[in-house]
Each structure stands twice: as C-alpha cells, then as structure tokens.
Amino acid sequence: MLRLSLTWLAAAASVFGALWTVWPKDRPLTGMQGAGLALLGAVFVLAAYADIRDHVRHQPKRYKTDGEVNAYMFRRISKGGRVVVFTRDHTWAQNPKILDLLFAKARRNELAICLPANTDLTRQLRSQGAEIIASPQLSYTPGARFTIINDGRIADAAVAIGRQVDGVQVIEEFPVDPVFAVTKDLVEVLRRVPV
C-alpha cells in the first residue's frame, strides 16, 4: 500500500512540477486554463483513488477462525454463478447454512467440487445436480485449496486461493490471469482423468 501511495505521489509531483516549470510566470491564469488544471487535478485524484481502492480490495484477506473462513466462503459462493470448489475434505461445508447453499447451487447446476475421493456429502450433492470430480485412482491428496467464482464468465470470474500462514488462514483472490488459468487447467485435467 505504501509503495502504491508513493508511486501516485511521485507521479503527481512529476506532472505538477513539469507544469510549474513550463508555465509562463509573466501572465495570470485565464479561466479556461484554471478549469483545465482543475479538471486535470480531479482526473488525477480519481485515478489514484480507483487504483488504491482496487489494490485494497484485492489484498489477501486474513481469517483467524473457521467461522470467519465459513462466512467468507458463504459470501463468495452465495451470489449467482457457477462455482468450482477444489478441496481436500470439505470440512468447511459442515455448517448448516453452507450445506443449504451447496444443495441449492447443486439443484441449479451451479456447483462443481473436486476432491480426492467421494464422500456421503458429495454423493448427495451429485444426486441434486452437482458435478463431482473425484480422483481416488491418483492416491494423492493435493495441498491446494481454491474456489473458482463465476466459472465460465470472463468479465467477473475469479479464483480464491486459501493457505495457512502462521496459524492464520490467508485467502487471496485473482481475476482472470495466469494464476486463474492454472487453476482452470488443473480442474480440466482432473475432469479428463479416467475413473
């Protein structure tokens, strides 16, 4: 955040320093010139605000309790759109509110879950319309956990990747970028693994 703020301050100093250097000092500002400078300043401030807001919105989120992680997951997957959950054991899904949401998304064909082996829950979700991608034949439990949000929609799709750091769950979101592409490829590879 500090680096971004300093970048915008340096840009402002450069632009206004250049204007100060080349602006004629022997005549006063006209109304049009003043309006132009005011417009330039306003655009500059709005651009800086949008950039800093976007940076803050996409910073990794830190959660200390399972309840906080569950609230985050519920918020992210409760909106309309298809989600793909890549999980090891879906223990986060034991909350009744989340279970209801998963079944509702399954009935709307908006849910895919990737995990090492089927469970009673995934069998129930499959019967309701969820796509379950289990890969017991690999005999491997991946360390990765992520959720693809709005799968199939380019404009607002994202992937949320969770990891433990010093006992705190850190979740970072990535829009459609190389990280997103790798997660999509991983899901597609698992879809194609023969059962």
mmCIF file of C-alpha atoms in Angstrom:
data_model
loop_
_atom_site.group_PDB
_atom_site.id
_atom_site.type_symbol
_atom_site.label_atom_id
_atom_site.label_comp_id
_atom_site.label_asym_id
_atom_site.label_seq_id
_atom_site.Cartn_x
_atom_site.Cartn_y
_atom_site.Cartn_z
ATOM 1 C CA MET A 1 0.000 0.000 0.000
ATOM 2 C CA LEU A 2 2.822 2.370 0.885
ATOM 3 C CA ARG A 3 4.583 1.695 -2.423
ATOM 4 C CA LEU A 4 1.381 2.380 -4.380
ATOM 5 C CA SER A 5 0.749 5.623 -2.479
ATOM 6 C CA LEU A 6 4.334 6.755 -3.049
ATOM 7 C CA THR A 7 4.026 5.947 -6.753
ATOM 8 C CA TRP A 8 0.955 8.184 -7.062
ATOM 9 C CA LEU A 9 2.611 10.970 -5.039
ATOM 10 C CA ALA A 10 5.691 10.782 -7.265
ATOM 11 C CA ALA A 11 3.507 10.905 -10.383
ATOM 12 C CA ALA A 12 1.641 13.938 -9.032
ATOM 13 C CA ALA A 13 4.903 15.694 -8.193
ATOM 14 C CA SER A 14 6.236 14.973 -11.699
ATOM 15 C CA VAL A 15 3.138 16.215 -13.525
ATOM 16 C CA PHE A 16 2.652 19.346 -11.445
ATOM 17 C CA GLY A 17 6.411 20.010 -11.343
ATOM 18 C CA ALA A 18 6.553 19.878 -15.137
ATOM 19 C CA LEU A 19 3.551 22.231 -15.363
ATOM 20 C CA TRP A 20 5.186 24.628 -12.898
ATOM 21 C CA THR A 21 8.405 24.604 -14.908
ATOM 22 C CA VAL A 22 6.888 25.279 -18.343
ATOM 23 C CA TRP A 23 4.000 27.529 -17.314
ATOM 24 C CA PRO A 24 4.651 31.189 -18.188
ATOM 25 C CA LYS A 25 5.078 33.227 -14.969
ATOM 26 C CA ASP A 26 4.571 36.659 -16.514
ATOM 27 C CA ARG A 27 0.813 36.376 -17.094
ATOM 28 C CA PRO A 28 -2.026 35.251 -14.835
ATOM 29 C CA LEU A 29 -4.072 32.112 -15.370
ATOM 30 C CA THR A 30 -7.139 32.504 -17.574
ATOM 31 C CA GLY A 31 -10.469 30.974 -16.599
ATOM 32 C CA MET A 32 -10.065 28.225 -19.216
ATOM 33 C CA GLN A 33 -6.548 27.391 -18.039
ATOM 34 C CA GLY A 34 -7.723 27.248 -14.428
ATOM 35 C CA ALA A 35 -10.618 24.986 -15.405
ATOM 36 C CA GLY A 36 -8.228 22.756 -17.374
ATOM 37 C CA LEU A 37 -5.890 22.455 -14.392
ATOM 38 C CA ALA A 38 -8.807 21.730 -12.073
ATOM 39 C CA LEU A 39 -10.044 19.023 -14.461
ATOM 40 C CA LEU A 40 -6.540 17.527 -14.703
ATOM 41 C CA GLY A 41 -6.265 17.509 -10.920
ATOM 42 C CA ALA A 42 -9.699 15.915 -10.498
ATOM 43 C CA VAL A 43 -8.945 13.171 -13.047
ATOM 44 C CA PHE A 44 -5.620 12.528 -11.341
ATOM 45 C CA VAL A 45 -7.217 12.238 -7.890
ATOM 46 C CA LEU A 46 -9.995 9.949 -9.184
ATOM 47 C CA ALA A 47 -7.485 7.685 -10.940
ATOM 48 C CA ALA A 48 -5.352 7.469 -7.794
ATOM 49 C CA TYR A 49 -8.436 6.724 -5.674
ATOM 50 C CA ALA A 50 -9.606 3.964 -8.062
ATOM 51 C CA ASP A 51 -6.156 2.380 -8.162
ATOM 52 C CA ILE A 52 -5.732 2.416 -4.375
ATOM 53 C CA ARG A 53 -9.294 1.123 -3.814
ATOM 54 C CA ASP A 54 -8.656 -1.721 -6.271
ATOM 55 C CA HIS A 55 -5.391 -2.535 -4.516
ATOM 56 C CA VAL A 56 -7.058 -2.649 -1.082
ATOM 57 C CA ARG A 57 -9.938 -4.772 -2.401
ATOM 58 C CA HIS A 58 -7.551 -7.367 -3.826
ATOM 59 C CA GLN A 59 -5.205 -7.615 -0.862
ATOM 60 C CA PRO A 60 -5.045 -11.056 0.770
ATOM 61 C CA LYS A 61 -7.690 -11.465 3.446
ATOM 62 C CA ARG A 62 -6.689 -12.969 6.809
ATOM 63 C CA TYR A 63 -9.041 -15.047 8.954
ATOM 64 C CA LYS A 64 -8.224 -16.406 12.388
ATOM 65 C CA THR A 65 -11.241 -18.658 12.953
ATOM 66 C CA ASP A 66 -13.129 -21.286 10.978
ATOM 67 C CA GLY A 67 -16.257 -19.176 11.427
ATOM 68 C CA GLU A 68 -14.617 -16.256 9.625
ATOM 69 C CA VAL A 69 -13.497 -18.537 6.777
ATOM 70 C CA ASN A 70 -17.003 -20.009 6.526
ATOM 71 C CA ALA A 71 -18.545 -16.527 6.412
ATOM 72 C CA TYR A 72 -16.145 -15.580 3.612
ATOM 73 C CA MET A 73 -16.930 -18.768 1.658
ATOM 74 C CA PHE A 74 -20.660 -18.238 2.097
ATOM 75 C CA ARG A 75 -20.424 -14.633 0.876
ATOM 76 C CA ARG A 76 -18.373 -15.570 -2.185
ATOM 77 C CA ILE A 77 -20.381 -18.581 -3.345
ATOM 78 C CA SER A 78 -23.859 -17.357 -2.424
ATOM 79 C CA LYS A 79 -24.021 -14.994 -5.370
ATOM 80 C CA GLY A 80 -25.397 -16.280 -8.645
ATOM 81 C CA GLY A 81 -22.988 -18.048 -10.938
ATOM 82 C CA ARG A 82 -21.201 -21.355 -11.145
ATOM 83 C CA VAL A 83 -18.532 -22.186 -8.578
ATOM 84 C CA VAL A 84 -15.838 -24.846 -8.640
ATOM 85 C CA VAL A 85 -14.547 -25.839 -5.213
ATOM 86 C CA PHE A 86 -11.183 -27.626 -5.106
ATOM 87 C CA THR A 87 -10.960 -29.125 -1.633
ATOM 88 C CA ARG A 88 -9.245 -31.871 0.300
ATOM 89 C CA ASP A 89 -12.076 -32.908 2.577
ATOM 90 C CA HIS A 90 -14.797 -30.199 2.524
ATOM 91 C CA THR A 91 -14.818 -29.953 6.337
ATOM 92 C CA TRP A 92 -15.682 -26.250 5.889
ATOM 93 C CA ALA A 93 -19.027 -27.379 4.429
ATOM 94 C CA GLN A 94 -20.390 -28.840 7.676
ATOM 95 C CA ASN A 95 -22.085 -25.577 8.635
ATOM 96 C CA PRO A 96 -25.874 -25.966 8.036
ATOM 97 C CA LYS A 97 -26.108 -22.603 6.275
ATOM 98 C CA ILE A 98 -23.324 -23.577 3.853
ATOM 99 C CA LEU A 99 -24.816 -27.040 3.317
ATOM 100 C CA ASP A 100 -28.146 -25.479 2.337
ATOM 101 C CA LEU A 101 -26.347 -23.175 -0.070
ATOM 102 C CA LEU A 102 -24.391 -26.047 -1.648
ATOM 103 C CA PHE A 103 -27.571 -28.062 -2.218
ATOM 104 C CA ALA A 104 -29.317 -25.013 -3.717
ATOM 105 C CA LYS A 105 -26.392 -24.435 -6.088
ATOM 106 C CA ALA A 106 -26.345 -28.144 -6.975
ATOM 107 C CA ARG A 107 -30.033 -28.021 -7.921
ATOM 108 C CA ARG A 108 -29.295 -25.027 -10.206
ATOM 109 C CA ASN A 109 -26.292 -26.826 -11.787
ATOM 110 C CA GLU A 110 -24.010 -24.115 -10.399
ATOM 111 C CA LEU A 111 -21.688 -26.331 -8.362
ATOM 112 C CA ALA A 112 -18.643 -28.462 -9.122
ATOM 113 C CA ILE A 113 -16.457 -29.983 -6.405
ATOM 114 C CA CYS A 114 -13.006 -31.505 -6.967
ATOM 115 C CA LEU A 115 -11.645 -33.743 -4.214
ATOM 116 C CA PRO A 116 -9.526 -36.881 -3.762
ATOM 117 C CA ALA A 117 -12.436 -39.271 -3.097
ATOM 118 C CA ASN A 118 -16.223 -39.285 -2.962
ATOM 119 C CA THR A 119 -17.948 -38.853 0.384
ATOM 120 C CA ASP A 120 -21.539 -39.208 1.542
ATOM 121 C CA LEU A 121 -21.958 -35.461 1.061
ATOM 122 C CA THR A 122 -20.604 -35.447 -2.495
ATOM 123 C CA ARG A 123 -22.860 -38.385 -3.421
ATOM 124 C CA GLN A 124 -25.859 -36.439 -2.102
ATOM 125 C CA LEU A 125 -24.783 -33.296 -3.946
ATOM 126 C CA ARG A 126 -24.305 -35.274 -7.183
ATOM 127 C CA SER A 127 -27.857 -36.628 -6.856
ATOM 128 C CA GLN A 128 -29.046 -32.999 -6.717
ATOM 129 C CA GLY A 129 -27.149 -31.975 -9.866
ATOM 130 C CA ALA A 130 -23.637 -31.050 -8.716
ATOM 131 C CA GLU A 131 -20.644 -32.049 -10.796
ATOM 132 C CA ILE A 132 -18.346 -34.093 -8.555
ATOM 133 C CA ILE A 133 -14.803 -34.634 -9.800
ATOM 134 C CA ALA A 134 -13.235 -37.266 -7.552
ATOM 135 C CA SER A 135 -9.855 -38.779 -8.328
ATOM 136 C CA PRO A 136 -9.238 -41.692 -5.916
ATOM 137 C CA GLN A 137 -7.189 -43.510 -8.584
ATOM 138 C CA LEU A 138 -4.437 -40.909 -8.173
ATOM 139 C CA SER A 139 -3.919 -41.866 -4.498
ATOM 140 C CA TYR A 140 -2.938 -38.268 -3.880
ATOM 141 C CA THR A 141 -4.342 -35.581 -1.610
ATOM 142 C CA PRO A 142 -3.443 -32.185 -3.059
ATOM 143 C CA GLY A 143 -2.258 -29.456 -0.761
ATOM 144 C CA ALA A 144 -4.033 -26.790 -2.800
ATOM 145 C CA ARG A 145 -7.442 -25.441 -1.908
ATOM 146 C CA PHE A 146 -9.215 -22.934 -4.090
ATOM 147 C CA THR A 147 -12.610 -21.816 -5.302
ATOM 148 C CA ILE A 148 -13.339 -20.576 -8.801
ATOM 149 C CA ILE A 149 -16.093 -17.991 -8.625
ATOM 150 C CA ASN A 150 -18.361 -17.246 -11.597
ATOM 151 C CA ASP A 151 -16.815 -20.066 -13.598
ATOM 152 C CA GLY A 152 -17.382 -19.578 -17.314
ATOM 153 C CA ARG A 153 -17.887 -15.810 -17.094
ATOM 154 C CA ILE A 154 -14.888 -13.851 -18.292
ATOM 155 C CA ALA A 155 -15.908 -10.409 -17.003
ATOM 156 C CA ASP A 156 -16.185 -11.210 -13.288
ATOM 157 C CA ALA A 157 -14.649 -14.655 -12.805
ATOM 158 C CA ALA A 158 -12.009 -15.032 -10.108
ATOM 159 C CA VAL A 159 -10.199 -17.689 -8.148
ATOM 160 C CA ALA A 160 -9.822 -17.539 -4.373
ATOM 161 C CA ILE A 161 -6.838 -19.491 -3.064
ATOM 162 C CA GLY A 162 -6.515 -20.306 0.623
ATOM 163 C CA ARG A 163 -3.416 -21.233 2.592
ATOM 164 C CA GLN A 164 -2.271 -21.344 6.216
ATOM 165 C CA VAL A 165 0.328 -18.773 7.288
ATOM 166 C CA ASP A 166 1.420 -18.780 10.943
ATOM 167 C CA GLY A 167 -1.879 -20.291 12.093
ATOM 168 C CA VAL A 168 -3.962 -17.786 10.121
ATOM 169 C CA GLN A 169 -5.987 -18.683 7.038
ATOM 170 C CA VAL A 170 -4.974 -16.327 4.223
ATOM 171 C CA ILE A 171 -7.248 -16.101 1.184
ATOM 172 C CA GLU A 172 -6.112 -14.294 -1.913
ATOM 173 C CA GLU A 173 -8.310 -13.608 -4.934
ATOM 174 C CA PHE A 174 -7.052 -13.462 -8.505
ATOM 175 C CA PRO A 175 -9.064 -12.263 -11.509
ATOM 176 C CA VAL A 176 -8.671 -13.894 -14.915
ATOM 177 C CA ASP A 177 -4.849 -14.036 -15.086
ATOM 178 C CA PRO A 178 -2.163 -16.749 -15.241
ATOM 179 C CA VAL A 179 -2.986 -17.990 -11.714
ATOM 180 C CA PHE A 180 -6.637 -18.309 -12.714
ATOM 181 C CA ALA A 181 -5.639 -20.162 -15.891
ATOM 182 C CA VAL A 182 -3.540 -22.684 -13.954
ATOM 183 C CA THR A 183 -6.419 -23.484 -11.588
ATOM 184 C CA LYS A 184 -8.823 -23.885 -14.522
ATOM 185 C CA ASP A 185 -6.323 -26.209 -16.237
ATOM 186 C CA LEU A 186 -5.942 -28.298 -13.080
ATOM 187 C CA VAL A 187 -9.699 -28.793 -12.845
ATOM 188 C CA GLU A 188 -9.896 -29.682 -16.546
ATOM 189 C CA VAL A 189 -7.069 -32.233 -16.220
ATOM 190 C CA LEU A 190 -8.902 -33.909 -13.328
ATOM 191 C CA ARG A 191 -12.128 -33.984 -15.368
ATOM 192 C CA ARG A 192 -10.282 -35.962 -18.038
ATOM 193 C CA VAL A 193 -8.577 -38.466 -15.737
ATOM 194 C CA PRO A 194 -10.237 -41.854 -16.365
ATOM 195 C CA VAL A 195 -12.077 -43.207 -13.335
#
